[in-house]
Coordinates of C-alpha atoms in Angstrom, one line a residue:
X30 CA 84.7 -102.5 -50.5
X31 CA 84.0 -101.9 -46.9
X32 CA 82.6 -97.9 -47.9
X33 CA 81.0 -100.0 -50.5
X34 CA 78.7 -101.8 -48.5
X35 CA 78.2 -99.0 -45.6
X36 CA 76.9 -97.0 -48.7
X37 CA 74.2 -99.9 -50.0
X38 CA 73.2 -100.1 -46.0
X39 CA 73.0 -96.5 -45.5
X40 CA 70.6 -96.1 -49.0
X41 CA 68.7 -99.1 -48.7
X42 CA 67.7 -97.4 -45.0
X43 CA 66.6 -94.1 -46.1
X44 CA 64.6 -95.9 -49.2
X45 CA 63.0 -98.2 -46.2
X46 CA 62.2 -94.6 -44.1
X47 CA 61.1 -92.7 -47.6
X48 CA 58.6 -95.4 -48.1
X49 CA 57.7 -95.6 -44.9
X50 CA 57.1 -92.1 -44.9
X51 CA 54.8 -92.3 -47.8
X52 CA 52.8 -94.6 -45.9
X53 CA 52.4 -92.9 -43.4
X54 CA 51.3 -89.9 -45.0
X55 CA 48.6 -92.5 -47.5
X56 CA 46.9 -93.3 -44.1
X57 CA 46.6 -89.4 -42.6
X58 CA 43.0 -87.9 -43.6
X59 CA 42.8 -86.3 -47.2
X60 CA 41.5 -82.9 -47.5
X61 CA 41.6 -82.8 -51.1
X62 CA 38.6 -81.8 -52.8
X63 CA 37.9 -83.7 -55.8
X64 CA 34.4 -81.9 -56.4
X65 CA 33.0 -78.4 -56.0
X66 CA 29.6 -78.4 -54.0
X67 CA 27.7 -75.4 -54.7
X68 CA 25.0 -75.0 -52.2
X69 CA 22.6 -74.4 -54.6
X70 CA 22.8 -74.8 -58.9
X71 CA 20.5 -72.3 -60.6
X72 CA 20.0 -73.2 -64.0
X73 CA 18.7 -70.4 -66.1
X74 CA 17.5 -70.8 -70.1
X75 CA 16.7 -67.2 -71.6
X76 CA 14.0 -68.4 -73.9
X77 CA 14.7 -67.2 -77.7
X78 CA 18.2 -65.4 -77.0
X79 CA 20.5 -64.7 -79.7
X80 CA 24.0 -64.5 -78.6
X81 CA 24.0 -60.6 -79.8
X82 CA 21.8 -59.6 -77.3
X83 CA 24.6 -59.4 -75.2
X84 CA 26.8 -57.2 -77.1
X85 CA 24.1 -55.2 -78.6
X86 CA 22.3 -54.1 -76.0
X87 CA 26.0 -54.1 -73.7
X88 CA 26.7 -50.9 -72.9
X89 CA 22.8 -50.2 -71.6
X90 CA 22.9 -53.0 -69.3
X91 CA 23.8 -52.5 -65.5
X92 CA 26.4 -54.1 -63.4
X93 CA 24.9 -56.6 -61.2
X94 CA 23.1 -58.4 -64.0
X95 CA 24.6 -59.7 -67.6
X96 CA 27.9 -58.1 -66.9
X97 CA 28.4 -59.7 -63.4
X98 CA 28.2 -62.9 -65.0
X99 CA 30.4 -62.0 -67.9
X100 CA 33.2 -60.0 -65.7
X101 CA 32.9 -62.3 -62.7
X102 CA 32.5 -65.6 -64.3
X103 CA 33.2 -67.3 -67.6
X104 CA 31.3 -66.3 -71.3
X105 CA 31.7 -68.9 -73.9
X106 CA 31.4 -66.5 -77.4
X107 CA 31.2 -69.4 -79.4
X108 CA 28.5 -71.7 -78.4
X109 CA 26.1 -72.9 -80.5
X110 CA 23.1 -75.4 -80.7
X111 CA 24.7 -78.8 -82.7
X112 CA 21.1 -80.3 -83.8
X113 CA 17.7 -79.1 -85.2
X114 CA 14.8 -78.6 -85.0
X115 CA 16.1 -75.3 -82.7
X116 CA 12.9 -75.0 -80.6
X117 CA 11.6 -74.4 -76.7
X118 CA 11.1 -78.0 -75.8
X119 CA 13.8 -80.1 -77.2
X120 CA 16.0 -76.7 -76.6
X121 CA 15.8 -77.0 -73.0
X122 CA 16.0 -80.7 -72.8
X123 CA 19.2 -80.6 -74.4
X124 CA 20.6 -78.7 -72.0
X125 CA 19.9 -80.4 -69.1
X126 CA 20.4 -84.0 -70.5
X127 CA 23.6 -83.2 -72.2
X128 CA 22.4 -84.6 -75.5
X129 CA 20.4 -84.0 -78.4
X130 CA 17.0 -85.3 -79.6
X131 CA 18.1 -88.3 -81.3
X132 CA 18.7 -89.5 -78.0
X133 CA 16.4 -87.5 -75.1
X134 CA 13.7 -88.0 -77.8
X135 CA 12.4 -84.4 -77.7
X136 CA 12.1 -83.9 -81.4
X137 CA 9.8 -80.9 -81.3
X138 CA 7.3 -78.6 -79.2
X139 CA 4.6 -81.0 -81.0
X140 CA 4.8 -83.6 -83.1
X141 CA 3.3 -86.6 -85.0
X142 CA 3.1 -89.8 -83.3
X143 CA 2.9 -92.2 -85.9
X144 CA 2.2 -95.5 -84.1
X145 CA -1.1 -93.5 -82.5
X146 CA -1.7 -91.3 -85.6
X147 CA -1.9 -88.1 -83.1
X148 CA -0.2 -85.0 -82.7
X149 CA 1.8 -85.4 -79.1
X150 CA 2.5 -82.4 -76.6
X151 CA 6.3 -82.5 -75.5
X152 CA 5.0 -82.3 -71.6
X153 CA 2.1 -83.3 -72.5
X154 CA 0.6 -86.5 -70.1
X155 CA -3.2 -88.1 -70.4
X156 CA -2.6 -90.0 -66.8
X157 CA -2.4 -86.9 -64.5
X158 CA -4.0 -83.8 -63.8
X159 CA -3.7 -80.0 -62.9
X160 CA -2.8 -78.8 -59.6
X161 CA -3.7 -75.2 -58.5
X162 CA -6.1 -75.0 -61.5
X163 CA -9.5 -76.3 -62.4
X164 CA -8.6 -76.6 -66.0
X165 CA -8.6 -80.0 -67.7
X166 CA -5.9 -78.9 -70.1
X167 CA -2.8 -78.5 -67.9
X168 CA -2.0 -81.8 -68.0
X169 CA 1.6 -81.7 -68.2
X170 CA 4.9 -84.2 -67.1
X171 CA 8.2 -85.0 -68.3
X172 CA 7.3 -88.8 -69.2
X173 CA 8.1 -88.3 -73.0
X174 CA 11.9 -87.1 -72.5
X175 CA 13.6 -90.8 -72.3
X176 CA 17.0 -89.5 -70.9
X177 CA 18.3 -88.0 -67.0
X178 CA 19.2 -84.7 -66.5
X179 CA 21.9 -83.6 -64.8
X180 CA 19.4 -82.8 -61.9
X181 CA 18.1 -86.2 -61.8
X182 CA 21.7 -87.5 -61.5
X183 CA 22.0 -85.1 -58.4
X184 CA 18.9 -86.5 -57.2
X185 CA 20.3 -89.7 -57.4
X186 CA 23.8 -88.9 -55.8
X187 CA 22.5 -87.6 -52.6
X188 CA 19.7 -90.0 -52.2
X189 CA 16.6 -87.9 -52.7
X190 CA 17.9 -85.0 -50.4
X191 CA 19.6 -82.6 -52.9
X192 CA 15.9 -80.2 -54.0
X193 CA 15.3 -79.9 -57.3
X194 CA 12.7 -76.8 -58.6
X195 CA 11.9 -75.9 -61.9
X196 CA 9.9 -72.6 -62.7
X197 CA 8.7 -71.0 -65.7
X198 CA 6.1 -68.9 -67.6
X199 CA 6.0 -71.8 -69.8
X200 CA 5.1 -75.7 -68.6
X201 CA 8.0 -77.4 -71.2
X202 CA 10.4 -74.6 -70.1
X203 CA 9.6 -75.9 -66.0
X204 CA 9.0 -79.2 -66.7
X205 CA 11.3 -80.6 -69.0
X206 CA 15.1 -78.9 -67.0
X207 CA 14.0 -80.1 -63.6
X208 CA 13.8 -84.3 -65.1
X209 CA 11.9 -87.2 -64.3
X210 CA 12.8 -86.8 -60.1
X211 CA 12.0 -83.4 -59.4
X212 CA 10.0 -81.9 -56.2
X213 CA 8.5 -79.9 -58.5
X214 CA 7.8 -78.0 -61.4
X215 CA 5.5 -74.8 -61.7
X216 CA 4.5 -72.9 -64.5
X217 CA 2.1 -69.8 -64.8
X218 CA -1.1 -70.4 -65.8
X219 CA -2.7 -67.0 -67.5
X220 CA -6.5 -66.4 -69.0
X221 CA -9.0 -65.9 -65.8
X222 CA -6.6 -67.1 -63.0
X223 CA -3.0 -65.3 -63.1
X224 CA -1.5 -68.6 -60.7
X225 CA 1.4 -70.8 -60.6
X226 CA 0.2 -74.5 -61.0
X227 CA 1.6 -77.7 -61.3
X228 CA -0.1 -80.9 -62.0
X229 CA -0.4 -85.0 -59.5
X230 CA 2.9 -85.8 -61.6
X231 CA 4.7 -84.0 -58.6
X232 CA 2.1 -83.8 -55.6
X233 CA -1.9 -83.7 -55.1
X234 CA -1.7 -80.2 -53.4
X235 CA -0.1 -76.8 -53.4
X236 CA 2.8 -75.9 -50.6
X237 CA 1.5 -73.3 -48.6
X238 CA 4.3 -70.8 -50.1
X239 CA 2.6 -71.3 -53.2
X240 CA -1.0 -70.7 -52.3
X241 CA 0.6 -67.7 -50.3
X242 CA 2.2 -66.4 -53.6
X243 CA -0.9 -66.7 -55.6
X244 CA -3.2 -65.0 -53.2
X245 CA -0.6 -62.3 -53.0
X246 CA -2.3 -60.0 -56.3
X247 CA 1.2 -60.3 -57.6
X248 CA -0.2 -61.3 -61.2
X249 CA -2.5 -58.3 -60.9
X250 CA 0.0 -55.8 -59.8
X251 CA 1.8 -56.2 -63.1
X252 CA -1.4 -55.6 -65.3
X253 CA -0.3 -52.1 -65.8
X254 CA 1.4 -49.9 -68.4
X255 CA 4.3 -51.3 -70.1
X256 CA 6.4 -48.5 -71.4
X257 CA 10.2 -48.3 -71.8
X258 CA 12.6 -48.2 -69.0
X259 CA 14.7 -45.7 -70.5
X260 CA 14.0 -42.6 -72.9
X261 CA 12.8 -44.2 -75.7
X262 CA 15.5 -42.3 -78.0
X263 CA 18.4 -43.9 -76.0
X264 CA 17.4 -47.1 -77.5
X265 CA 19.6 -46.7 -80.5
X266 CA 20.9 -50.6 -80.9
X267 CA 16.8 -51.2 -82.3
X268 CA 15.1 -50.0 -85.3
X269 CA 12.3 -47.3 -85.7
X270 CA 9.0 -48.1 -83.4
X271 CA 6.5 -47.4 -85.7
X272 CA 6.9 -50.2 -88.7
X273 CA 5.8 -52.9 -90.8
X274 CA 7.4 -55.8 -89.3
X275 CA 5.9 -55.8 -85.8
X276 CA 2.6 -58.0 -85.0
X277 CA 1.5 -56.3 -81.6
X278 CA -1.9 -56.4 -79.2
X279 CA -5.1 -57.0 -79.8
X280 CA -7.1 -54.0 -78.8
X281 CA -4.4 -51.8 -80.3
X282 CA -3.9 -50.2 -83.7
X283 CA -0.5 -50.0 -83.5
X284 CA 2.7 -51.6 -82.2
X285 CA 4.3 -48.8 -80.5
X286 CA 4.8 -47.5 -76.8
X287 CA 3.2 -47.5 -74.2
X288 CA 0.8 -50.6 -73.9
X289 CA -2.0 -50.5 -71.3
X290 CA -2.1 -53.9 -70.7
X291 CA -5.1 -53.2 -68.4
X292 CA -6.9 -51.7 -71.2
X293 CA -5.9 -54.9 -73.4
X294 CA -6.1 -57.6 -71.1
X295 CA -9.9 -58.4 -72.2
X296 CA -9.0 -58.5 -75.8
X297 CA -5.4 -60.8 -75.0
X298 CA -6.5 -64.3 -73.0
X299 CA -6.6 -62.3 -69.8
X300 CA -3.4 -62.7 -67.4
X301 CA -2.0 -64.3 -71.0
X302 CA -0.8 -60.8 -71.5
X303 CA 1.8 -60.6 -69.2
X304 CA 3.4 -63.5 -70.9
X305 CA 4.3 -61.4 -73.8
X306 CA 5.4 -58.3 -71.5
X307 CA 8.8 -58.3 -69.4
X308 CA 6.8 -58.2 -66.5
X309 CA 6.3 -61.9 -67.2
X310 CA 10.3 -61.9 -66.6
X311 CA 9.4 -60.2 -63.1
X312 CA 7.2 -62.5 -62.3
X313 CA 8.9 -65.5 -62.4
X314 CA 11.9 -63.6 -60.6
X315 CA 9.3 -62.8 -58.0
X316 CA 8.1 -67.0 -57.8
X317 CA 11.8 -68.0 -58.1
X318 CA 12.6 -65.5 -55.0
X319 CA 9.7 -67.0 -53.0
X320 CA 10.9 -70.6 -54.2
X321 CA 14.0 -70.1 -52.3
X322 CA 12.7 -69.4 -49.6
X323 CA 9.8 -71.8 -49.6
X324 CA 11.7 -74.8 -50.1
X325 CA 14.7 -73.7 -48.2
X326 CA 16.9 -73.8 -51.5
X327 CA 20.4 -73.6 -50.8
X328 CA 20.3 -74.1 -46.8
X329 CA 22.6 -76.7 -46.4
X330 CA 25.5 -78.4 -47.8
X331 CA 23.8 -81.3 -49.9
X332 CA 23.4 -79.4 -53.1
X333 CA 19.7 -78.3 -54.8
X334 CA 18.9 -77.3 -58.3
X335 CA 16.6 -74.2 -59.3
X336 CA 16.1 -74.5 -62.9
X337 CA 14.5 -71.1 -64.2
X338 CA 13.7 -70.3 -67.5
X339 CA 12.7 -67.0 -68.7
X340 CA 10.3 -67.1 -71.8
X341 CA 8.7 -64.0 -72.1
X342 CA 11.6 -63.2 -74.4
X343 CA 10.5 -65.5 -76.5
X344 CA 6.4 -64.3 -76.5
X345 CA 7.6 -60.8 -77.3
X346 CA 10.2 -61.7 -80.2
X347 CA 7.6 -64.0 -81.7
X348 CA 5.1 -60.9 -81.6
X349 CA 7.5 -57.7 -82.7
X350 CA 10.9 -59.3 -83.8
X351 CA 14.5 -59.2 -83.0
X352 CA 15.1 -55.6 -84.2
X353 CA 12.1 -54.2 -82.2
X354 CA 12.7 -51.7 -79.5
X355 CA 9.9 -53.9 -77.6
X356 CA 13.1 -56.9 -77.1
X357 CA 15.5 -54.3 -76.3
X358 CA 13.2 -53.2 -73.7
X359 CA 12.7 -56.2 -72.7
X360 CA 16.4 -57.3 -72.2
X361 CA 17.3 -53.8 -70.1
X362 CA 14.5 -54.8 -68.1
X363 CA 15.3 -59.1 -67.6
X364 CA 18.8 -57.7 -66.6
X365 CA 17.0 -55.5 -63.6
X366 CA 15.2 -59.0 -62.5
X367 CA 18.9 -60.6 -62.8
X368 CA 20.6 -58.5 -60.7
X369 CA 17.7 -58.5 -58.1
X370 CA 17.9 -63.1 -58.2
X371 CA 21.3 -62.8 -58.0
X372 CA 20.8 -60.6 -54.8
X373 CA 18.5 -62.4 -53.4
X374 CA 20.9 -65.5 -53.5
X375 CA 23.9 -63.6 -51.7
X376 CA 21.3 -63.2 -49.3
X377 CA 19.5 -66.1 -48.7
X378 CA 22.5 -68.6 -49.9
X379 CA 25.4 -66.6 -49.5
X380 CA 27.8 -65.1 -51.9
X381 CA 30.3 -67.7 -53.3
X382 CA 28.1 -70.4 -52.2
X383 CA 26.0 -70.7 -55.5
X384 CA 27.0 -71.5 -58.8
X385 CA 25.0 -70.4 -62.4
X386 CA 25.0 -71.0 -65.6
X387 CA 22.8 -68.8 -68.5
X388 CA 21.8 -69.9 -71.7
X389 CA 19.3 -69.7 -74.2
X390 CA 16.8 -72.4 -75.9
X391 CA 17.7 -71.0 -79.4
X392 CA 17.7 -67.9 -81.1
X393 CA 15.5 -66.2 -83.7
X394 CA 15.8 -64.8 -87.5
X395 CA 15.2 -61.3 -88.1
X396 CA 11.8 -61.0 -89.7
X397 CA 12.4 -61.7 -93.1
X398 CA 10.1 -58.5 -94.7
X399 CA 12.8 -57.0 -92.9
X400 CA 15.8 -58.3 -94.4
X401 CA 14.0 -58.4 -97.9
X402 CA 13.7 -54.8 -96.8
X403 CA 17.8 -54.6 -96.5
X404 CA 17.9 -56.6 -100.2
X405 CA 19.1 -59.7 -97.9
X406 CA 17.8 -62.9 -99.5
X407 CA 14.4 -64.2 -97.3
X408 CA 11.0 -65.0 -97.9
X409 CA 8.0 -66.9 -96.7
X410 CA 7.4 -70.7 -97.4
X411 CA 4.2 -71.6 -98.7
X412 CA 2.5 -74.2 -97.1
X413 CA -0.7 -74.6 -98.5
X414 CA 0.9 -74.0 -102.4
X415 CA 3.8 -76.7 -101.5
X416 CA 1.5 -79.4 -100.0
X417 CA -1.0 -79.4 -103.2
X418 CA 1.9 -79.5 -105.4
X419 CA 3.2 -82.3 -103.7
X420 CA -0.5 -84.8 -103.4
X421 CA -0.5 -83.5 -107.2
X422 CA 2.8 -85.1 -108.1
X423 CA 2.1 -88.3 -105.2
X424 CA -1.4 -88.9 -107.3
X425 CA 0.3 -88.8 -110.7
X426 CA 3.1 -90.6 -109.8
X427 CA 1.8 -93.4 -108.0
X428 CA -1.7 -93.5 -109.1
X429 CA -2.5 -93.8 -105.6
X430 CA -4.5 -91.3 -103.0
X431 CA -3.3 -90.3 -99.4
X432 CA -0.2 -91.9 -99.3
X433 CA 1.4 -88.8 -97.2
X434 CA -0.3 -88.7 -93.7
X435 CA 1.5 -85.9 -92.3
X436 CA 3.7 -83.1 -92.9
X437 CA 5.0 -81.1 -89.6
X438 CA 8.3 -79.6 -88.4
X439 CA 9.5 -79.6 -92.1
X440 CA 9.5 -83.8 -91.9
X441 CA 6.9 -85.6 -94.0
X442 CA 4.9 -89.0 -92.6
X443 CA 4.0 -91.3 -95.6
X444 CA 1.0 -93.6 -94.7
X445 CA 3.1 -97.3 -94.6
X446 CA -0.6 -99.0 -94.5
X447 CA -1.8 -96.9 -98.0
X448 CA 1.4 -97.8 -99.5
X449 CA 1.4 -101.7 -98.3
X450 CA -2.1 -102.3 -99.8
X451 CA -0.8 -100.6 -102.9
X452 CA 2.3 -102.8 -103.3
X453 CA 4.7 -99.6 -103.2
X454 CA 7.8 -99.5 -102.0
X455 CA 8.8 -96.8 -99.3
X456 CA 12.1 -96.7 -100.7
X457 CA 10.7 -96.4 -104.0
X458 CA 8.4 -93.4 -102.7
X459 CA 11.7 -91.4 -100.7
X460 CA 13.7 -91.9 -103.9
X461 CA 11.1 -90.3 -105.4
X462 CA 10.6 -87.5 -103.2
X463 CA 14.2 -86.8 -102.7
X464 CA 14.6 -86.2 -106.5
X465 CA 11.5 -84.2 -106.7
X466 CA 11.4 -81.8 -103.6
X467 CA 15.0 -80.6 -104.1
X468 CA 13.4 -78.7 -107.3
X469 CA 10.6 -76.7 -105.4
X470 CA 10.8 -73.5 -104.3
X471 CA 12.5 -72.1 -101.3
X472 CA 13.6 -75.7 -100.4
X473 CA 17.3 -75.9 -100.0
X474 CA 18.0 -79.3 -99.2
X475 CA 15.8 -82.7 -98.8
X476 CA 16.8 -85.9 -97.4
X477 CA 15.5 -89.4 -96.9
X478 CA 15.5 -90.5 -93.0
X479 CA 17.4 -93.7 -94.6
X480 CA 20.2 -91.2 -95.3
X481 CA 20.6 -90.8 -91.2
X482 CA 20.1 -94.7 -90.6
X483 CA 22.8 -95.3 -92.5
X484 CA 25.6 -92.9 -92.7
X485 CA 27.9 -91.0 -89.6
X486 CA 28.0 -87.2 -90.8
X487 CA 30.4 -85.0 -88.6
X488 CA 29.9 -81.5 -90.2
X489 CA 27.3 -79.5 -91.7
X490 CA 23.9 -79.1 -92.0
X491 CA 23.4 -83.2 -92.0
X492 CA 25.6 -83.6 -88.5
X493 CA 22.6 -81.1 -87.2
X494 CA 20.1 -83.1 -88.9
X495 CA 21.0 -86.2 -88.0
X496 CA 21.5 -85.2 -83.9
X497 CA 17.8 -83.7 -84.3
X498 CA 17.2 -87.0 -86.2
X499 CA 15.2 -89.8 -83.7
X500 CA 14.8 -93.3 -85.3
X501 CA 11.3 -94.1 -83.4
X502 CA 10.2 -90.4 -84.0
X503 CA 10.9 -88.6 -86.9
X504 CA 9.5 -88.7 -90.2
X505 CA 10.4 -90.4 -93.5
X506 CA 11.4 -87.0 -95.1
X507 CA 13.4 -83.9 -93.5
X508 CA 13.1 -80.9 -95.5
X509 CA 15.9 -77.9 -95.2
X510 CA 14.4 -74.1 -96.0
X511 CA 16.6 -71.8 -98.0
X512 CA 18.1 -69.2 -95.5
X513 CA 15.5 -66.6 -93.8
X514 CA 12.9 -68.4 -95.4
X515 CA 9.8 -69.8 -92.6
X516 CA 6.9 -70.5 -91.9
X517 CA 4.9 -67.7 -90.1
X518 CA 3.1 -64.4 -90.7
X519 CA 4.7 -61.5 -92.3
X520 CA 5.1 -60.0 -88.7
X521 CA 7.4 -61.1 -85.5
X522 CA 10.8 -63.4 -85.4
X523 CA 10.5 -67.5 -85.3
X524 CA 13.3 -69.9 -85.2
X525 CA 14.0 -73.5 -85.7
X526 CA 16.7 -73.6 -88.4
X527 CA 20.1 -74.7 -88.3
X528 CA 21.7 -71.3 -89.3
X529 CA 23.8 -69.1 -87.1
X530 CA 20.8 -67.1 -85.9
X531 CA 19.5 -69.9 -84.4
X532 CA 22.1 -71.9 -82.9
X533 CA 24.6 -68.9 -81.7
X534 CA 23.0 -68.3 -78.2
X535 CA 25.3 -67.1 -75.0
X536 CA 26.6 -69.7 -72.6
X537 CA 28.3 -68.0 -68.9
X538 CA 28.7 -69.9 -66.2
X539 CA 29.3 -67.7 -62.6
X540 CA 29.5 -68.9 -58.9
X541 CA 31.5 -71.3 -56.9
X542 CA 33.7 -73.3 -59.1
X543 CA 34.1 -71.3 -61.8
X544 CA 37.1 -69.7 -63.7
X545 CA 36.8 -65.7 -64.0
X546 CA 37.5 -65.8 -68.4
X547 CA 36.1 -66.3 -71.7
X548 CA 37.3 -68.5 -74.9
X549 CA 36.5 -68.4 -78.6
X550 CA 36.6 -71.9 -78.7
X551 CA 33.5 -73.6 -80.1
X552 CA 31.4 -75.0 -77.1
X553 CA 28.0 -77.1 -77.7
X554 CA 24.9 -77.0 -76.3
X555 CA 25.2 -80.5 -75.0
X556 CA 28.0 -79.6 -73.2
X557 CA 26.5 -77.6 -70.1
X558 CA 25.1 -81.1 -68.0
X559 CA 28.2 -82.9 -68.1
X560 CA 30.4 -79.8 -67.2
X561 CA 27.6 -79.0 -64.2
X562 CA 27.8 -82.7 -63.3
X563 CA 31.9 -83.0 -63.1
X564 CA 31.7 -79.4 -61.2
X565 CA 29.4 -81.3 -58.7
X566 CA 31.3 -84.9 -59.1
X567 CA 27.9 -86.8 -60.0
X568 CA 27.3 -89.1 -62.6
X569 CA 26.9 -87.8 -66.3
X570 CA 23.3 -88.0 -67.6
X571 CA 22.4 -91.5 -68.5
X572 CA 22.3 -90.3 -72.3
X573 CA 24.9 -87.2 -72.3
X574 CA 27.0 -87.1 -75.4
X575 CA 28.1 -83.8 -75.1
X576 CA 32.0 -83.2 -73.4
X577 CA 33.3 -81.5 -70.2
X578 CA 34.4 -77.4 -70.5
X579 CA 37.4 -78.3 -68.2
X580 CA 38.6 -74.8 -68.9
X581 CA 35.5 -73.4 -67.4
X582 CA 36.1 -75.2 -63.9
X583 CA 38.4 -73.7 -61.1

C-alpha cells in the first residue's frame, strides 16, 4: 500500500513538471513560419497559350526559360479554364480573382449593357483620362470587375506598403491582374507614339522611370526585320510557311519570312506593328526590367506584386494560326525574354527570394480551313445568314418587329420593352427560341438563361456555361457552336469556346515556396489566387471560389 501511494506521488510529480514544461515552452518565442513571404510575386499570363506549346516546341526551347520553371518548380499538366466565354479580359480576371465571370462580372472583352443599351469595354471608364498620351480613347480602369484580386488582398494585408505593378502590351491584360488598389498599371500605346501610358485612375503624371523609358527609342529599336531565330528548316513542330491559312501584313503579298516591319509600319497602325511581332514580348520584358528597378520591386521584406502579361502571342495567333512557324517563332523567342526576367530578378531581388507562377488567358483552335483540310469536322458560322433567319422566324412567329436587340458573344438580348407593349411573354419567346435554334446549322446546343437561374450543373458544357453565366450581365439566350466551328475570317486562330483547345493552357508555379514536381490531377483556373494567397498567408479574394493546390506549396 505504502509503494502504492509513493508511486501516485512520484507520477502525479512528473505530470505536474511535464505540464509545466509545456508551459514553459508555450511562452518561449515561436519561430514557426506559417506563411511564405516571397519578396516579390510575379504574375505572368501568356496571352492565347495552349498548353502544347510547351511540349511542342520542348526540345527547341533553352534552359533558363520554360524548362527552368518546369524542372525547378511545379507544372500542373492538367489545368484547364472551368467557364466560358475563354477570352483576354474575363481570362485574366479569373486568374487573379480566383473566380469566374458569374461572380468578377467580366463576361467578355465587350459586351452589351442592357440597362444603358451600349456596348461596354471590359477596362473601359468614361470618368478618367489618359496619362502619357494625348489621345481621348485610352480611357481605361478596373471599375467594371466587382471582385479583389489576390493583389488587392496583399494590398490590404500590409496596409498599402506591399507594390503592386501591372504591365502589358494590352490595357485589359495590365489593368484588370493588378485590381482595384494597384500603384499602377501600364500598357503600350502603339500608332504615332510607341509609349507606355496609363490613365488619372492611378496618378495624374508619369514617374520619371517611365518618361525615361519612353524617351529611350526603345519602341523604335524594335521596328526592324523580324525573321526567325533559328534556321527556318529546324522549325519542324509547325507546318509549311507558304499556305492558305495565314492572314499576315498589310503591305505584304505574302505571309512568309522575313517581315520588314520598317517597310510595313506605314501600312500596319504605326508602332501597332510590333504588337503582332515577338518583339512586343521584348518589349514589355524591357518595361518590366525597368519596372523593377523603378519602383524598387522586391527590395524589402513586405511583399510586391508584378503582374505581366505577354499578349503578342495572342496578336500573332489571331493573324497566322496555331500551326504557323510565325508562333513557333514567337515562343523560341518569348522563352529568350524569360530567361533574361528571370535574370534580372536573381539580380535585382535575389535568387530564392521571388516566387512565379505562368499561365495563359485561354488557348486557340487550329484554323478551321486547316482541319477541314485534315477531313476534321470545322467550319465557319454565318452570322449574317443566322441572324435573318432568325428576325424571319421572330416576325412570323410573333407578328411583332425588333423584339431581339442584340446578339454578341454567342448570347442573344430580346428587347423586354418591344415585348411588354406587345403582351408577350419572355418565357414564351425563350421557349420558343430554345426549340427553334437547336435545328440551325452549326449550332450545337442553345439554352435559356432561366436554365442557369434555376438549376446547379457540376459537369459539362453547362457547368462552364453557367460559371461564364452573370445574372445582371448576360443575355437571355446562350448559344454553343458545333466544334471548330467560329466566327472569324478564313485566315488566323480565335478562341472562346469551351473545348479542350481552349481551356487546356499550362499552369507552373517556380520560386520561393514552391514544391520542385508536377501532377496530372485536374487543377482550375480559379485556383491560382487562392493558392498565391495561402503561399503569402493573406486573405482569399473577396469572391474566390476556386480551391488551394496544397501540393504545389513547400
Amino acid at each position: 500500500m505504502r509503494f502504492l501511494l509513493a508511486l501516485l506521488v512520484v507520477l502525479s510529480f512528473t505530470s505536474c513538471k511535464a505540464q509545466d514544461k509545456v508551459l514553459i515552452d508555450d511562452n518561449k518565442p515561436n519561430n514557426i513560419s506559417i506563411n511564405t513571404q516571397p519578396k516579390l510575386v510575379v504574375g505572368i499570363v501568356v496571352d492565347q497559350m495552349r498548353y502544347d506549346y510547351i511540349t511542342r516546341f520542348y526540345a527547341k526551347y533553352g534552359e533558363g526559360g520554360f524548362k527552368r520553371l518546369i524542372n525547378d518548380g511545379f507544372n500542373c499538366k492538367n489545368n484547364h479554364y472551368n467557364y466560358v466565354p475563354t477570352y483576354t479580359g474575363p481570362g485574366h480576371a479569373s486568374v487573379y480573382t480566383g473566380t469566374t465571370p458569374k461572380y468578377h462580372g467580366i463576361i467578355a472583352n465587350n459586351w452589351y449593357n442592357k440597362f444603358t443599351k451600349e456596348t461596354v469595354y471590359c477596362a473601359g471608364d468614361k470618368s478618367v483620362t489618359a496619362v502619357g498620351s494625348d489621345t481621348n480613347r485610352e480611357r481605361m480602369s478596373p471599375h467594371r470587375m466587382k471582385t479583389t484580386t489576390f493583389a488587392d488582398e496583399n494590398r490590404l494585408f500590409t496596409q498599402m506598403k506591399g507594390k503592386t505593378i501591372g504591365i502589358s502590351i494590352k490595357d485589359r491584360g495590365a489593368i484588370l491582374p493588378a485590381g482595384h488598389s494597384a500603384n499602377a498599371a501600364y500598357w503600350f500605346r502603339g500608332k504615332t507614339e510607341g509609349n507606355f501610358i496609363t490613365s488619372t485612375y492611378y496618378m495624374s503624371n508619369l514617374p520619371k522611370w517611365v518618361k525615361d523609358f519612353n524617351t529611350s527609342n526603345t519602341a523604335e529599336s524594335y521596328i526592324k526585320v523580324w525573321n526567325t531565330l533559328y534556321d527556318i528548316s529546324t522549325y519542324t513542330e509547325s507546318g509549311t510557311d507558304l499556305n492558305a491559312f495565314e492572314a499576315g501584313f498589310k503591305g505584304k503579298e505574302t505571309a512568309v519570312f522575313p517581315y520588314d516591319l520598317a517597310a510595313l509600319k506605314d501600312n500596319n497602325a504605326g508602332f501597332d506593328i510590333i504588337k503582332a511581332t515577338p518583339y512586343g514580348n521584348s518589349i514589355v520584358t524591357d518595361f518590366a526590367i525597368a519596372a523593377i528597378d523603378g519602383e524598387q520591386l522586391g527590395q524589402d521584406f513586405i511583399t510586391d506584386v508584378l503582374a505581366v502579361s505577354f499578349s503578342s502571342t495572342d496578336y500573332i495567333g489571331h493573324n497566322f494560326g496555331v500551326n504557323s512557324k510565325e508562333i513557333q517563332d514567337t515562343y523560341l523567342r518569348l522563352d529568350k525574354d524569360l530567361e533574361r526576367l528571370f535574370k534580372a530578378l536573381d539580380t535585382k531581388v535575389g535568387a530564392g527570394e521571388y516566387t512565379v507562377f505562368l499561365t495563359s488567358d485561354h488557348g486557340a483552335v487550329e484554323v478551321p480551313a486547316y482541319l477541314k483540310s485534315n477531313k476534321i469536322p470545322s467550319g465557319y458560322f454565318d452570322r449574317k445568314g443566322f441572324r435573318k433567319k432568325l428576325d424571319s422566324f421572330m416576325f412570323k412567329t410573333f407578328k411583332a418587329s425588333n423584339l431581339i436587340e442584340n446578339i454578341s458573344n454567342s448570347q442573344i438580348f430580346l428587347n423586354k420593352e418591344n415585348l411588354a407593349s406587345s403582351n408577350i411573354k419572355i418565357e414564351e419567346v425563350q421557349k420558343a427560341l430554345v426549340k427553334e435554334l437547336i435545328n440551325y446549322k452549326d449550332i450545337d446546343k442553345v439554352y435559356a438563361s432561366s436554365t442557369f437561374q434555376e438549376a446547379d450543373f457540376t459537369k459539362g458544357v453547362e457547368m462552364l456555361l453557367q460559371n461564364g453565366y452573370n445574372q445582371k450581365r448576360s443575355g437571355d439566350i446562350i448559344l454553343v457552336n458545333d466544334p471548330a466551328v467560329i466566327s472569324y475570317p478564313k485566315t488566323g486562330s480565335t478562341h472562346g469556346s469551351s473545348l479542350n483547345y481552349d481551356t487546356h493552357v499550362p499552369l507552373l508555379f517556380y520560386g520561393k515556396g514552391v514544391k520542385k514536381g508536377s501532377t496530372y490531377l485536374r487543377t482550375e483556373i480559379t485556383d491560382i489566387a487562392p493558392t498565391i494567397s495561402a503561399l503569402l498567408g493573406i486573405s482569399f479574394p473577396n469572391g474566390a471560389t476556386g480551391g488551394v493546390l496544397d501540393f504545389v506549396i513547400d
